[in-house]
Tab-separated table of C-alpha atoms in Angstrom:
chain	number	residue	atom	x	y	z
A	1	UNK	CA	131.367	97.838	124.407
A	2	UNK	CA	132.204	98.445	127.882
A	3	UNK	CA	131.302	102.034	128.985
A	4	UNK	CA	134.521	102.131	131.208
A	5	UNK	CA	136.184	101.543	128.025
A	6	UNK	CA	134.923	102.948	125.005
A	7	UNK	CA	135.525	106.530	125.857
A	8	UNK	CA	139.319	105.926	125.829
A	9	UNK	CA	138.925	104.237	122.523
A	10	UNK	CA	137.200	107.154	120.851
A	11	UNK	CA	139.998	109.777	122.037
A	12	UNK	CA	142.783	107.074	121.324
A	13	UNK	CA	142.974	108.087	117.561
A	14	UNK	CA	143.700	111.780	118.444
A	15	UNK	CA	146.632	110.638	120.991
A	16	UNK	CA	148.035	108.245	118.762
A	17	UNK	CA	148.369	110.743	115.923
A	18	UNK	CA	149.712	113.360	118.270
A	19	UNK	CA	152.548	110.662	119.578
A	20	UNK	CA	153.435	109.871	116.118
A	21	UNK	CA	153.325	113.625	114.460
A	22	UNK	CA	154.077	115.571	117.696
A	23	UNK	CA	155.730	114.101	120.635
A	24	UNK	CA	157.894	111.457	118.148
A	25	UNK	CA	159.280	114.218	116.202
A	26	UNK	CA	160.024	116.457	119.441
A	27	UNK	CA	162.051	113.425	120.998
A	28	UNK	CA	164.150	113.115	117.625
A	29	UNK	CA	164.523	116.623	117.821
A	30	UNK	CA	166.334	116.411	121.075
A	31	UNK	CA	168.546	113.246	120.235
A	32	UNK	CA	169.409	115.132	117.130
A	33	UNK	CA	170.670	118.282	119.291
A	34	UNK	CA	172.586	115.842	121.296
A	35	UNK	CA	174.944	114.794	118.306
A	36	UNK	CA	176.818	115.985	115.562
A	37	UNK	CA	174.813	115.857	112.600
A	38	UNK	CA	175.083	116.643	108.619
A	39	UNK	CA	172.179	116.898	106.370
A	40	UNK	CA	174.088	113.872	104.256
A	41	UNK	CA	176.164	112.215	106.237
A	42	UNK	CA	173.700	111.864	109.288
A	43	UNK	CA	174.329	111.072	112.854
A	44	UNK	CA	177.782	111.695	113.897
A	45	UNK	CA	179.660	111.786	117.358
A	46	UNK	CA	177.322	112.422	120.478
A	47	UNK	CA	178.137	115.828	121.919
A	48	UNK	CA	176.155	116.145	124.486
A	49	UNK	CA	175.244	119.489	125.391
A	50	UNK	CA	177.760	121.470	123.217
A	51	UNK	CA	175.555	122.440	120.677
A	52	UNK	CA	173.549	124.365	123.213
A	53	UNK	CA	176.320	126.196	124.580
A	54	UNK	CA	177.551	126.793	120.881
A	55	UNK	CA	174.390	128.144	120.006
A	56	UNK	CA	173.921	130.074	123.391
A	57	UNK	CA	177.422	132.001	122.565
A	58	UNK	CA	176.319	133.245	119.257
A	59	UNK	CA	175.369	136.786	119.159
A	60	UNK	CA	173.274	136.252	116.112
A	61	UNK	CA	171.035	133.681	117.944
A	62	UNK	CA	170.304	136.656	120.994
A	63	UNK	CA	169.940	139.136	118.081
A	64	UNK	CA	167.347	136.763	116.660
A	65	UNK	CA	165.563	136.402	119.821
A	66	UNK	CA	165.307	140.271	120.360
A	67	UNK	CA	164.183	140.310	116.964
A	68	UNK	CA	161.396	137.686	117.736
A	69	UNK	CA	160.065	139.224	120.887
A	70	UNK	CA	159.938	142.739	119.649
A	71	UNK	CA	157.893	141.301	116.775
A	72	UNK	CA	155.766	139.590	118.971
A	73	UNK	CA	155.060	142.602	121.029
A	74	UNK	CA	154.379	144.838	117.815
A	75	UNK	CA	151.927	142.147	116.592
A	76	UNK	CA	150.458	140.207	119.510
A	77	UNK	CA	149.178	143.435	121.199
A	78	UNK	CA	147.254	145.771	118.390
A	79	UNK	CA	146.246	142.062	117.106
A	80	UNK	CA	144.411	141.010	119.954
A	81	UNK	CA	143.015	145.003	120.561
A	82	UNK	CA	141.610	144.722	117.011
A	83	UNK	CA	140.254	141.215	117.251
A	84	UNK	CA	138.118	142.175	120.282
A	85	UNK	CA	136.947	145.350	118.788
A	86	UNK	CA	136.075	143.790	115.262
A	87	UNK	CA	134.587	141.013	117.198
A	88	UNK	CA	132.498	143.571	119.199
A	89	UNK	CA	131.193	145.177	116.120
A	90	UNK	CA	130.316	141.702	114.661
A	91	UNK	CA	128.067	140.890	117.898
A	92	UNK	CA	125.825	143.540	117.247
A	93	UNK	CA	122.842	143.406	115.046
A	94	UNK	CA	124.768	144.470	111.527
A	95	UNK	CA	122.976	143.834	108.293
A	96	UNK	CA	124.339	141.276	106.248
A	97	UNK	CA	126.177	139.974	109.074
A	98	UNK	CA	127.083	136.628	107.362
A	99	UNK	CA	129.028	138.745	104.643
A	100	UNK	CA	130.899	140.947	107.080
A	101	UNK	CA	131.919	137.822	109.218
A	102	UNK	CA	132.958	136.138	105.956
A	103	UNK	CA	134.688	139.136	104.999
A	104	UNK	CA	137.042	139.563	107.952
A	105	UNK	CA	138.384	135.486	107.363
A	106	UNK	CA	139.638	136.588	103.795
A	107	UNK	CA	143.325	137.638	104.964
A	108	UNK	CA	143.732	134.423	106.682
A	109	UNK	CA	142.489	132.352	103.377
A	110	UNK	CA	145.172	134.475	101.422
A	111	UNK	CA	148.522	132.422	101.110
A	112	UNK	CA	151.473	133.626	103.634
A	113	UNK	CA	154.030	134.227	100.838
A	114	UNK	CA	151.458	136.194	98.580
A	115	UNK	CA	150.550	138.473	101.599
A	116	UNK	CA	154.518	139.154	102.281
A	117	UNK	CA	155.257	139.697	98.592
A	118	UNK	CA	152.157	142.298	98.559
A	119	UNK	CA	153.308	143.944	101.967
A	120	UNK	CA	156.980	143.973	100.978
A	121	UNK	CA	155.872	146.234	97.753
A	122	UNK	CA	153.767	148.541	100.359
A	123	UNK	CA	156.946	149.094	102.717
A	124	UNK	CA	159.319	149.529	99.923
A	125	UNK	CA	162.026	151.857	100.451
A	126	UNK	CA	161.683	154.058	97.513
A	127	UNK	CA	158.710	153.419	95.358
A	128	UNK	CA	156.195	151.756	98.568
A	129	UNK	CA	152.942	153.106	98.905
A	130	UNK	CA	153.261	153.490	102.734
A	131	UNK	CA	156.146	155.891	101.672
A	132	UNK	CA	154.676	158.044	99.112
A	133	UNK	CA	151.728	158.315	101.278
A	134	UNK	CA	154.000	159.354	104.242
A	135	UNK	CA	155.440	161.883	101.565
A	136	UNK	CA	152.302	163.174	100.457
A	137	UNK	CA	151.367	164.360	103.950
A	138	UNK	CA	154.657	166.097	104.343
A	139	UNK	CA	156.313	163.347	106.902
A	140	UNK	CA	159.700	161.815	106.148
A	141	UNK	CA	159.980	158.626	104.346
A	142	UNK	CA	160.992	155.466	106.243
A	143	UNK	CA	163.666	153.002	105.229
A	144	UNK	CA	161.718	150.012	106.196
A	145	UNK	CA	164.864	147.585	105.439
A	146	UNK	CA	167.178	149.698	107.053
A	147	UNK	CA	166.653	149.503	110.812
A	148	UNK	CA	165.301	146.986	113.298
A	149	UNK	CA	162.332	148.950	114.599
A	150	UNK	CA	160.839	149.809	110.958
A	151	UNK	CA	161.319	146.396	109.824
A	152	UNK	CA	159.418	145.177	113.093
A	153	UNK	CA	156.827	147.090	112.277
A	154	UNK	CA	156.555	146.141	108.879
A	155	UNK	CA	156.481	142.498	109.167
A	156	UNK	CA	154.053	142.543	112.239
A	157	UNK	CA	151.630	144.608	110.163
A	158	UNK	CA	151.625	141.441	107.515
A	159	UNK	CA	151.176	138.918	110.273
A	160	UNK	CA	148.253	141.044	111.898
A	161	UNK	CA	146.518	141.604	108.614
A	162	UNK	CA	146.300	137.810	108.138
A	163	UNK	CA	145.287	136.985	111.804
A	164	UNK	CA	142.965	139.543	113.050
A	165	UNK	CA	140.015	138.199	111.298
A	166	UNK	CA	140.383	134.667	112.512
A	167	UNK	CA	141.204	135.452	116.017
A	168	UNK	CA	138.134	137.916	115.652
A	169	UNK	CA	136.058	135.150	114.842
A	170	UNK	CA	136.880	133.160	117.417
A	171	UNK	CA	136.178	135.643	120.194
A	172	UNK	CA	133.169	136.348	118.533
A	173	UNK	CA	131.909	132.918	118.815
A	174	UNK	CA	132.696	133.173	122.756
A	175	UNK	CA	130.587	136.459	123.070
A	176	UNK	CA	127.791	135.140	121.517
A	177	UNK	CA	127.715	132.206	123.976
A	178	UNK	CA	127.691	134.619	126.738
A	179	UNK	CA	124.025	134.800	128.319
A	180	UNK	CA	121.932	137.971	127.115
A	181	UNK	CA	120.428	137.865	130.505
A	182	UNK	CA	123.525	139.668	132.269
A	183	UNK	CA	123.087	142.381	129.628
A	184	UNK	CA	119.707	142.997	130.093
A	185	UNK	CA	120.330	143.026	133.898
A	186	UNK	CA	123.179	145.197	133.480
A	187	UNK	CA	121.183	147.453	131.415
A	188	UNK	CA	118.104	147.748	133.911
A	189	UNK	CA	120.971	148.535	136.588
A	190	UNK	CA	121.753	151.446	134.400
A	191	UNK	CA	125.112	150.310	133.260
A	192	UNK	CA	126.241	151.929	129.792
A	193	UNK	CA	127.222	149.834	126.883
A	194	UNK	CA	131.020	150.502	127.772
A	195	UNK	CA	130.561	149.366	131.251
A	196	UNK	CA	128.663	146.294	130.167
A	197	UNK	CA	131.745	145.161	127.633
A	198	UNK	CA	133.969	145.801	130.537
A	199	UNK	CA	131.916	144.159	133.208
A	200	UNK	CA	130.227	141.668	131.557
A	201	UNK	CA	131.861	140.890	128.099
A	202	UNK	CA	135.477	140.515	129.106
A	203	UNK	CA	135.077	138.535	132.117
A	204	UNK	CA	132.825	135.916	130.788
A	205	UNK	CA	135.227	135.740	127.632
A	206	UNK	CA	138.038	135.084	129.804
A	207	UNK	CA	138.438	131.091	128.474
A	208	UNK	CA	138.125	132.298	124.863
A	209	UNK	CA	140.676	135.000	125.597
A	210	UNK	CA	143.085	132.695	126.964
A	211	UNK	CA	142.667	130.279	124.078
A	212	UNK	CA	143.404	133.049	121.491
A	213	UNK	CA	146.289	134.692	123.384
A	214	UNK	CA	147.988	131.024	123.748
A	215	UNK	CA	147.487	130.226	120.017
A	216	UNK	CA	148.578	134.115	118.888
A	217	UNK	CA	151.941	133.734	121.230
A	218	UNK	CA	152.617	130.114	119.923
A	219	UNK	CA	152.148	131.630	116.212
A	220	UNK	CA	153.836	135.030	116.289
A	221	UNK	CA	156.942	133.315	117.852
A	222	UNK	CA	157.165	131.120	114.990
A	223	UNK	CA	157.148	133.671	112.040
A	224	UNK	CA	158.982	132.486	109.113
A	225	UNK	CA	157.017	133.224	105.482
A	226	UNK	CA	156.890	137.270	106.075
A	227	UNK	CA	160.178	137.648	107.739
A	228	UNK	CA	161.749	135.539	104.715
A	229	UNK	CA	159.925	137.411	102.102
A	230	UNK	CA	160.194	140.783	103.792
A	231	UNK	CA	162.995	142.918	101.907
A	232	UNK	CA	163.175	140.936	98.538
A	233	UNK	CA	165.965	138.077	99.878
A	234	UNK	CA	166.143	135.313	97.545
A	235	UNK	CA	168.655	132.916	96.599
A	236	UNK	CA	171.472	132.538	98.554
A	237	UNK	CA	171.474	136.201	99.814
A	238	UNK	CA	171.111	137.139	103.402
A	239	UNK	CA	167.962	136.576	104.985
A	240	UNK	CA	166.354	138.695	107.959
A	241	UNK	CA	168.549	141.723	106.540
A	242	UNK	CA	172.042	142.233	105.719
A	243	UNK	CA	173.037	142.823	109.345
A	244	UNK	CA	170.087	140.709	110.644
A	245	UNK	CA	167.374	143.550	111.508
A	246	UNK	CA	164.710	141.220	111.261
A	247	UNK	CA	166.329	137.873	111.370
A	248	UNK	CA	163.801	135.756	113.695
A	249	UNK	CA	164.580	132.450	115.413
A	250	UNK	CA	163.039	130.414	112.871
A	251	UNK	CA	165.025	132.057	110.122
A	252	UNK	CA	168.257	131.705	112.057
A	253	UNK	CA	167.497	127.810	112.785
A	254	UNK	CA	166.980	127.435	108.945
A	255	UNK	CA	169.842	129.282	108.378
A	256	UNK	CA	172.165	127.158	110.476
A	257	UNK	CA	170.298	123.809	109.554
A	258	UNK	CA	170.308	124.184	105.984
A	259	UNK	CA	172.613	126.671	104.972
A	260	UNK	CA	175.581	126.093	107.232
A	261	UNK	CA	174.439	122.167	107.145
A	262	UNK	CA	174.284	121.636	110.867
A	263	UNK	CA	171.616	120.050	112.007
A	264	UNK	CA	172.590	119.425	115.660
A	265	UNK	CA	172.881	123.025	116.367
A	266	UNK	CA	169.746	123.725	114.241
A	267	UNK	CA	167.877	121.245	116.428
A	268	UNK	CA	169.337	122.863	119.952
A	269	UNK	CA	167.855	126.208	118.475
A	270	UNK	CA	164.490	124.483	118.104
A	271	UNK	CA	164.328	123.068	121.547
A	272	UNK	CA	165.439	126.610	123.052
A	273	UNK	CA	162.411	127.905	120.824
A	274	UNK	CA	160.099	125.381	122.538
A	275	UNK	CA	161.151	126.631	125.961
A	276	UNK	CA	160.708	130.426	124.931
A	277	UNK	CA	157.336	129.472	123.673
A	278	UNK	CA	156.350	127.671	126.822
A	279	UNK	CA	157.465	130.504	129.239
A	280	UNK	CA	155.876	133.214	127.351
A	281	UNK	CA	152.662	131.275	127.186
A	282	UNK	CA	152.529	130.705	130.392
A	283	UNK	CA	153.218	134.336	131.362
A	284	UNK	CA	150.735	135.458	128.753
A	285	UNK	CA	148.215	132.865	130.414
A	286	UNK	CA	148.608	133.914	134.245
A	287	UNK	CA	148.657	137.609	132.774
A	288	UNK	CA	145.358	136.924	131.157
A	289	UNK	CA	143.721	135.301	133.831
A	290	UNK	CA	144.414	138.071	136.175
A	291	UNK	CA	143.255	140.583	134.177
A	292	UNK	CA	139.920	138.997	133.360
A	293	UNK	CA	139.328	138.155	136.989
A	294	UNK	CA	140.155	141.725	138.238
A	295	UNK	CA	138.061	143.338	135.545
A	296	UNK	CA	135.030	140.709	136.938
A	297	UNK	CA	135.668	141.426	140.141
A	298	UNK	CA	135.132	145.303	139.942
A	299	UNK	CA	131.690	144.716	138.558
């Protein structure tokens, strides 16, 4: 086979599948967003950008954007710090290292709905374990489903529980690829373990960090299961809280599309969410690259 052609043939299956299951649905979503679209009746009249203007004029949409960003901040920052710490600990010469690496991955294996149900009970308003512990130490109980901030903290805890170990293993793989000679040279120069971590590990980990930050951003902005189950909502009851305290964009998208039977506006919400993910992902990418570069420059 021609060596100039064969590499393209090897990677062609990926791009074919990506087009069929990635790009094609996205273009179809854009087509739906430009029309009236009913779940049963299908395509209706062409409405142009009317679905987008209608969505942007809804107060609940902006509330869902705020909730999504709030949960994202509560989740992403602690999750990343915890993942780096766990990866650094696993990178040390621990006994039974394989066991500990498997152990941190167990929450990721658990079904999201199961995790959401367990944590919803832990964060129950009256009989939840967290409130019982707070009462034991003399602190007031928290109405986890009564306020936006409390519900966002509870949902962020669920998400962090599932994804921290997964991200830690990715960061661990990056740490183990760092040449040990750099640590030995820094040690000979008198650098402490903390100094070696910030001056060697973090800068050398930059590509892996950027990958983790980008994937974390994408995942955390599409939270659905945890927010859907939290608070025990089921059937035709309100989702995301009685006043939309923790209604995320994906929950709002689902509600508009399937409860209000307006797939055109639902598709418009999906495209607006895509723009938000691209924007925040780009900001995180630039911030992570700058932080890692600045840290390396201070060596």
